[in-house]
mmCIF file of C-alpha atoms and ligand atoms in Angstrom:
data_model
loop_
_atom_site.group_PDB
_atom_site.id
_atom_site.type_symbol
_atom_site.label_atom_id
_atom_site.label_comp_id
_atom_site.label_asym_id
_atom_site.label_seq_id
_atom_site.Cartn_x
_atom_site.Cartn_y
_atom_site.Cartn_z
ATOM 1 C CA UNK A 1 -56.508 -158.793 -151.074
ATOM 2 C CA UNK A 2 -57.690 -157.837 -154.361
ATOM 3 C CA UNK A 3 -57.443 -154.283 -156.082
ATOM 4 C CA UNK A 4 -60.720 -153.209 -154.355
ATOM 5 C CA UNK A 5 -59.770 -155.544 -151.106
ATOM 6 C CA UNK A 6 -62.692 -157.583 -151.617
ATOM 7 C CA UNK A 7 -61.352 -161.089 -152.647
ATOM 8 C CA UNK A 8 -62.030 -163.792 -150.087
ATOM 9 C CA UNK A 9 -59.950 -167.059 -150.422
ATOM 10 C CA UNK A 10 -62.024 -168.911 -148.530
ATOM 11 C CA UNK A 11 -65.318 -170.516 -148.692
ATOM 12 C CA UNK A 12 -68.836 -170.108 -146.753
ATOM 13 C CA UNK A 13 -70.389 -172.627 -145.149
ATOM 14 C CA UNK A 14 -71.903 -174.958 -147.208
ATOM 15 C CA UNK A 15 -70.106 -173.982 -150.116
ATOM 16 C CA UNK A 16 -67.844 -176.655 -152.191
ATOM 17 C CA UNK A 17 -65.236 -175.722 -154.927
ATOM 18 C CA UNK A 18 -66.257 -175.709 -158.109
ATOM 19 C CA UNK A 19 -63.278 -176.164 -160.950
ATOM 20 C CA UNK A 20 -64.120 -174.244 -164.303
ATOM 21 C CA UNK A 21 -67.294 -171.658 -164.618
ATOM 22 C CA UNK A 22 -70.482 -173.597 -164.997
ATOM 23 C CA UNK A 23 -73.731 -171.881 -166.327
ATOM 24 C CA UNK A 24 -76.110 -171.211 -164.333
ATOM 25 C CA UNK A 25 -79.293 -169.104 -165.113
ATOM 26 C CA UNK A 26 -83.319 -169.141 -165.987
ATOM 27 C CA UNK A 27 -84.404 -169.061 -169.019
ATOM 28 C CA UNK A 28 -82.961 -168.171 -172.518
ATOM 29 C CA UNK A 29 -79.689 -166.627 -173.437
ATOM 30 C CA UNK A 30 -80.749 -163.016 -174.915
ATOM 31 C CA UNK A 31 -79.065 -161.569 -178.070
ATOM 32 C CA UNK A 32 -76.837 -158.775 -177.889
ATOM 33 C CA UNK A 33 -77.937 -156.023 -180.442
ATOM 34 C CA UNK A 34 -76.083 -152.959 -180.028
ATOM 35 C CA UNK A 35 -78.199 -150.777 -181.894
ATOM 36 C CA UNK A 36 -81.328 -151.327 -179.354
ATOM 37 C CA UNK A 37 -79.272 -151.673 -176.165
ATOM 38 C CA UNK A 38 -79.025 -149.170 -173.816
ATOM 39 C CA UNK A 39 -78.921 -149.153 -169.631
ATOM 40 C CA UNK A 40 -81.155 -146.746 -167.918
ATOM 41 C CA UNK A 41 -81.344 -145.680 -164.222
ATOM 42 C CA UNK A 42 -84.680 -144.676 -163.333
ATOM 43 C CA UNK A 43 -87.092 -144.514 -160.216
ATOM 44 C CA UNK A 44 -86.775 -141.824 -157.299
ATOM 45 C CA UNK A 45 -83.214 -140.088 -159.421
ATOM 46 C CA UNK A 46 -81.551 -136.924 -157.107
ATOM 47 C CA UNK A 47 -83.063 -134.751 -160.251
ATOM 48 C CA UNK A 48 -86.376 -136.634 -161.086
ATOM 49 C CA UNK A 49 -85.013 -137.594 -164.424
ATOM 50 C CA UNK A 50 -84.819 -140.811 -166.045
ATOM 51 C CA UNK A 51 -80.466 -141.259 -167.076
ATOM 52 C CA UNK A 52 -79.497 -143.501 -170.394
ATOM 53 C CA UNK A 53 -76.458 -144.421 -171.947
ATOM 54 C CA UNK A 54 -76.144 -146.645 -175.261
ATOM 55 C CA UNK A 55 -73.428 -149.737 -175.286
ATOM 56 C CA UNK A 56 -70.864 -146.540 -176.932
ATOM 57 C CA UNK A 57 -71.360 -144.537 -173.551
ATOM 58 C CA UNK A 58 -71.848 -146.994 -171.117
ATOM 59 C CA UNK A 59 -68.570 -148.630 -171.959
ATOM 60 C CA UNK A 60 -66.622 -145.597 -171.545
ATOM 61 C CA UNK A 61 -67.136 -145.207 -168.155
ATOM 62 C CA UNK A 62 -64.107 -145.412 -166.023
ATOM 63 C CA UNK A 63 -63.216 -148.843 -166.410
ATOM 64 C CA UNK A 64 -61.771 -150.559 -162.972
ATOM 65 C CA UNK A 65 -61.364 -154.288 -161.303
ATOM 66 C CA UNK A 66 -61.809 -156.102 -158.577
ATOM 67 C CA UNK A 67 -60.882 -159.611 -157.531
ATOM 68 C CA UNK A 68 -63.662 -161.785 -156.068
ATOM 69 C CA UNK A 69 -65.282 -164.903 -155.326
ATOM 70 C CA UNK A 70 -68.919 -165.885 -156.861
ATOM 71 C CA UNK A 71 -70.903 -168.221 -155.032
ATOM 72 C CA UNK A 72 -73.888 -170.678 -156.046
ATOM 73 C CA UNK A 73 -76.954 -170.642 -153.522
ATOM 74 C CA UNK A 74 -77.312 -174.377 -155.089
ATOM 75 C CA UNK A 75 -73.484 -174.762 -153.389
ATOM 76 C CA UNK A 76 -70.749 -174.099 -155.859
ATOM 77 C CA UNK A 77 -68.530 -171.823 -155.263
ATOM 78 C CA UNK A 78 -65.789 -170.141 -157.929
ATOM 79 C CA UNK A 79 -62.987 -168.227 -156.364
ATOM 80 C CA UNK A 80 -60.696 -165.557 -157.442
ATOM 81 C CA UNK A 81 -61.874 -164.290 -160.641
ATOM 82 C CA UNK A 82 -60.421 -160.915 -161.478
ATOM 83 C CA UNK A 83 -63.696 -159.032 -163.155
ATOM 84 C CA UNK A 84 -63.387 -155.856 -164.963
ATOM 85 C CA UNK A 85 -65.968 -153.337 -165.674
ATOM 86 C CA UNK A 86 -67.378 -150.008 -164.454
ATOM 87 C CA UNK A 87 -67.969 -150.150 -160.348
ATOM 88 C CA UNK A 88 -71.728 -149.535 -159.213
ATOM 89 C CA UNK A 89 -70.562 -146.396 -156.867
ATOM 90 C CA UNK A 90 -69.478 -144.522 -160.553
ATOM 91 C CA UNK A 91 -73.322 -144.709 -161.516
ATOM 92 C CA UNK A 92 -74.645 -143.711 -158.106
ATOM 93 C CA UNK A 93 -71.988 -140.863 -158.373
ATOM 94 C CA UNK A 94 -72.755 -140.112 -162.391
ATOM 95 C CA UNK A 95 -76.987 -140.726 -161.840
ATOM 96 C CA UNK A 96 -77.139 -140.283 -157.915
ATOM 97 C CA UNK A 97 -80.354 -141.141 -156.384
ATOM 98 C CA UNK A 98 -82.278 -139.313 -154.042
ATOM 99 C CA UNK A 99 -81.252 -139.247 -150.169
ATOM 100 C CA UNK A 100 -84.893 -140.950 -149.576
ATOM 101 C CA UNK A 101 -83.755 -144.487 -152.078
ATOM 102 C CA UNK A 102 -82.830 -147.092 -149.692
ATOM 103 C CA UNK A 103 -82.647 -149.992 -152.319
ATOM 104 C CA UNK A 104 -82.351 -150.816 -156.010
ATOM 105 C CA UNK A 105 -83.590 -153.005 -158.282
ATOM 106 C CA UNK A 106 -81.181 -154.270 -160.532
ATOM 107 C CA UNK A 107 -83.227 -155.016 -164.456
ATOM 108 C CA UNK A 108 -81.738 -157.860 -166.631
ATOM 109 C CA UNK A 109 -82.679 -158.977 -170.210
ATOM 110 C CA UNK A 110 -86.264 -161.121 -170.136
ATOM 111 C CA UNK A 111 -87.591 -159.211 -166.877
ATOM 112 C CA UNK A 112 -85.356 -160.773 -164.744
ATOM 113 C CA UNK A 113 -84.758 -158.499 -161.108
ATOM 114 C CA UNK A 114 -82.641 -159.043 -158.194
ATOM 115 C CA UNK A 115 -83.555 -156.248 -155.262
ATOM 116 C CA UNK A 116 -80.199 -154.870 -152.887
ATOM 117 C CA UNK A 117 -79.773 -152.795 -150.056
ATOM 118 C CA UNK A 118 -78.474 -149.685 -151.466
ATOM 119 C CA UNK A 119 -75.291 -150.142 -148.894
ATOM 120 C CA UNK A 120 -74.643 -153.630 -150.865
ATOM 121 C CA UNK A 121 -75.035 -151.927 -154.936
ATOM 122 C CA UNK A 122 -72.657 -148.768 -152.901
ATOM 123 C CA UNK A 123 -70.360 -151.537 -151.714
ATOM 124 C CA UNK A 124 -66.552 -151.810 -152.591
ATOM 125 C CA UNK A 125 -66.520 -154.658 -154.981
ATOM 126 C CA UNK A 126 -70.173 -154.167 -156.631
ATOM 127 C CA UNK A 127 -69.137 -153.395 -160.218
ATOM 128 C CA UNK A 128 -70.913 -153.574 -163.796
ATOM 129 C CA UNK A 129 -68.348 -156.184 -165.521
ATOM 130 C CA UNK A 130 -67.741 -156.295 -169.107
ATOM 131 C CA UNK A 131 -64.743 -158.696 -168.736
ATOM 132 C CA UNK A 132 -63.728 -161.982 -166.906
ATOM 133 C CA UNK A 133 -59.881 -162.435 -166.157
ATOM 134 C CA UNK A 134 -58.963 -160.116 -169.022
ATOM 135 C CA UNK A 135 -61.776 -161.516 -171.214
ATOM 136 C CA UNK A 136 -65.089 -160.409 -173.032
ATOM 137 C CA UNK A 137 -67.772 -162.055 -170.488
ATOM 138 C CA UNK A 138 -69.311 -164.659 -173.049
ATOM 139 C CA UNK A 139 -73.294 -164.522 -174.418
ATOM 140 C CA UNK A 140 -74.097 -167.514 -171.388
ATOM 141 C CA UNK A 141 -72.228 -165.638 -168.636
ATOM 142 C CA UNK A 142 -73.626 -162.669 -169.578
ATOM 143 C CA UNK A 143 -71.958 -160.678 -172.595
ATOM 144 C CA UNK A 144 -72.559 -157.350 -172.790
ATOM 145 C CA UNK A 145 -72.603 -156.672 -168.958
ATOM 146 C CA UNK A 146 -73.454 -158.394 -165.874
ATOM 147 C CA UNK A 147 -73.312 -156.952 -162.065
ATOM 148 C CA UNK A 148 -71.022 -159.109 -159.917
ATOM 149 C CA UNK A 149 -71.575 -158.590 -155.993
ATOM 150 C CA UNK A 150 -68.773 -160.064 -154.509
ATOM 151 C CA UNK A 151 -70.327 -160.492 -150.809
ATOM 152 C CA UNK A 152 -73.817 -162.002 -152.026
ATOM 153 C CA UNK A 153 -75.374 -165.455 -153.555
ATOM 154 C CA UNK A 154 -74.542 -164.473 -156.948
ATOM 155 C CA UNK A 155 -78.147 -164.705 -158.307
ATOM 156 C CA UNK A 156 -77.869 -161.299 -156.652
ATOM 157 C CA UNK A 157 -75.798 -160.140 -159.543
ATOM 158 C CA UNK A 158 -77.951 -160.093 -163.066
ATOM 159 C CA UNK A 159 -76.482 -161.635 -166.547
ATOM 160 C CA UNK A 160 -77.348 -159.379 -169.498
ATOM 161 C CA UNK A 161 -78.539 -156.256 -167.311
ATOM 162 C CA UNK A 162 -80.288 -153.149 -168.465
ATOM 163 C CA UNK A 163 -80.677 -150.797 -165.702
ATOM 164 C CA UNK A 164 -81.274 -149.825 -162.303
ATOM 165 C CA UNK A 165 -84.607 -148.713 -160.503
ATOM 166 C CA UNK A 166 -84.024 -146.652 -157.308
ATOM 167 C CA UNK A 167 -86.533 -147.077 -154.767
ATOM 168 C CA UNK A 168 -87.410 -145.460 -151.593
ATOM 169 C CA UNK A 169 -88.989 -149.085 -150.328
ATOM 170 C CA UNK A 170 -87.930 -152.724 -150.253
ATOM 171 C CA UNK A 171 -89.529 -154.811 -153.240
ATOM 172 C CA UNK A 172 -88.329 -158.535 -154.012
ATOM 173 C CA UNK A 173 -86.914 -159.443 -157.406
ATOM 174 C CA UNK A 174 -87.039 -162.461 -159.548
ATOM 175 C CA UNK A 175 -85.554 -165.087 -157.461
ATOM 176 C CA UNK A 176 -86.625 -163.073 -154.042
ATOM 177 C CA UNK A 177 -90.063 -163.310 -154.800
ATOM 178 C CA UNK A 178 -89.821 -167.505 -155.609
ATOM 179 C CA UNK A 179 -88.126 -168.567 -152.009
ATOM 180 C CA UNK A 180 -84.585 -167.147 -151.954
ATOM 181 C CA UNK A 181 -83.807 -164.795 -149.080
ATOM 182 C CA UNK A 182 -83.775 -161.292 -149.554
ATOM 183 C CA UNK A 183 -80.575 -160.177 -148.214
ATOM 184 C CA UNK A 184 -78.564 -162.953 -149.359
ATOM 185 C CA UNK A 185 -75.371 -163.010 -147.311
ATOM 186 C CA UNK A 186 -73.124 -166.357 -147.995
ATOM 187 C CA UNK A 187 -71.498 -166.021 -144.886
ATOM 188 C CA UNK A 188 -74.522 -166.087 -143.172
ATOM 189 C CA UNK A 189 -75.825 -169.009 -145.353
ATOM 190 C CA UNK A 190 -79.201 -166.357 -146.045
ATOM 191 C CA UNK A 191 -79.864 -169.334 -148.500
ATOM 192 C CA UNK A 192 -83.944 -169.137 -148.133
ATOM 193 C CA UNK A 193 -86.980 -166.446 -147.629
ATOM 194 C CA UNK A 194 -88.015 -168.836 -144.532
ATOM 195 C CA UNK A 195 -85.103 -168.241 -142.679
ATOM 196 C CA UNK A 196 -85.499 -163.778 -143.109
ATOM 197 C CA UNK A 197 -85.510 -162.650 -139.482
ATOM 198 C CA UNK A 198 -87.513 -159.112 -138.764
ATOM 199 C CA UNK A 199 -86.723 -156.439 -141.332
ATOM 200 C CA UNK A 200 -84.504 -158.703 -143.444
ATOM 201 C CA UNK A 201 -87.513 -158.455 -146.104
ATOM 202 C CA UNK A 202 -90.715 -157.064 -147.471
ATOM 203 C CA UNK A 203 -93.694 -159.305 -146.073
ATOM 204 C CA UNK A 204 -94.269 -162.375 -148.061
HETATM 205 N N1 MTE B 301 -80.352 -162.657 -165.970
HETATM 206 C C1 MTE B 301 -80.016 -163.598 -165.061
HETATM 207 N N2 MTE B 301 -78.903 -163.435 -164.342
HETATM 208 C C2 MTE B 301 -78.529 -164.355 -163.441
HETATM 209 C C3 MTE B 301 -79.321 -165.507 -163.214
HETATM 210 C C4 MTE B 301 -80.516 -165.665 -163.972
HETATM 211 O O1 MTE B 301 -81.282 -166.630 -163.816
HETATM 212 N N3 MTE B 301 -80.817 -164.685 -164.908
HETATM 213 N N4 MTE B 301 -78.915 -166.452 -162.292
HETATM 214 C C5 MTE B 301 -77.954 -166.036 -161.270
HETATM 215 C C6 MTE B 301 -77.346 -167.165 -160.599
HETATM 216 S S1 MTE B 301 -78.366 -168.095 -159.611
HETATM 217 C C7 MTE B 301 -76.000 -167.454 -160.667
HETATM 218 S S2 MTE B 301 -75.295 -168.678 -159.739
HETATM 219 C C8 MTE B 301 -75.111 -166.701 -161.587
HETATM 220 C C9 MTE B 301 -74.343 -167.669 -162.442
HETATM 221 O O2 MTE B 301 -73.444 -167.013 -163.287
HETATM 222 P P1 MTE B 301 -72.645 -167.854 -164.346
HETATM 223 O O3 MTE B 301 -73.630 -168.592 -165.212
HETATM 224 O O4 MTE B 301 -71.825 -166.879 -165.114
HETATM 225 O O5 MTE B 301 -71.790 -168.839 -163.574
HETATM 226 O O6 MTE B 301 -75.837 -165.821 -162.435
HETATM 227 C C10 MTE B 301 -76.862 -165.097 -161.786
HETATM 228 N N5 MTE B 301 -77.397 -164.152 -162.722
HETATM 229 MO MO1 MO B 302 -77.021 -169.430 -158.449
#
């Protein structure tokens, strides 16, 4: 079990054992300026208002860990990476949504999206990571912050995000909207949008 009793040793079906950390991501790697970066929650906020931090603020937060497994929906699987960072559950508890938001949208760098359930962004091992195994996340895995949801496909959790939308409706993000299943559950293999049973997703 790791700190947040989230790591899994084991690996879903379909899934092979990847050694090292490959890259894996669309598009270009975005440059970290410090002086323009900032994460905002936004969308239907428990006060209406639109919350920002710059990369001063946002990296004091309480900082915690949690030990977990990130797996490839193209099969690779890395296991047991300790990631450090500021848990999901402190910004719904610092910028709490409104009791009608029943998913997020999580904003990256370039556009990029990836839609949750609010129950998996509220989950035990969802956290903001600044660090890898004691390390600075590099610019290619995602330097300054990245989300990591431990029981997802990890296209689920953004590189270089910016923000959170809370949203009273279901909407699909980047990779949601081009054939990847909306939920996303490895152990479930929820690899593609064809295979969404009733009220898995928004209509296609
Ligand atoms: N911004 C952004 N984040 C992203 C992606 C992407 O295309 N853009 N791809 C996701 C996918 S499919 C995977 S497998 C992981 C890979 O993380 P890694 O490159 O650190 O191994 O990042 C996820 N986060
Ligand atoms: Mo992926």
């Amino acid at each position: 079990m790791g700190q947040r009793g989230v790591e899994q040793s084991e690996l879903p079906p379909g899934q092979r054992l990847q050694r090292g950390w490959p890259v894996t991501h669309y598009g270009p790697v975005p440059k970290f300026r410090p002086e323009r970066w900032e994460f905002r929650v936004f969308g239907a906020t428990a006060d209406g208002d639109k919350h920002c931090w710059n990369h001063d603020e946002f990296t004091a937060l309480p900082y915690d860990s949690v030990v977990a497994d990130l797996h490839c929906v193209t099969k690779f699987s890395m296991l047991g990476a300790e990631w450090g960072g500021i848990p999901a559950r402190t910004i719904l508890e610092t910028a709490p949504p409104s009791p009608a938001v029943t998913h997020v949208m999580v904003w990256a760098e370039y556009g990029f999206s990836a839609n949750l359930r609010l129950a998996d962004f509220a989950a035990d091992g969802t956290i903001f990571a600044t660090h890898k195994d004691g390390e600075l996340l590099t610019a290619e895995h995602g330097f300054p912050l990245r989300l990591v949801v431990p029981h997802l496909y990890a296209w689920k959790g953004p590189k270089w995000v910016r923000g959170v939308e809370y949203m009273t409706a279901d909407r699909r993000g980047f990779w949601e909207e081009r054939g990847y299943h909306n939920v996303g559950d490895p152990w479930k293999e929820q690899r593609y949008s064809y295979q969404e049973g009733p009220g898995e997703g928004p209509e296609l």
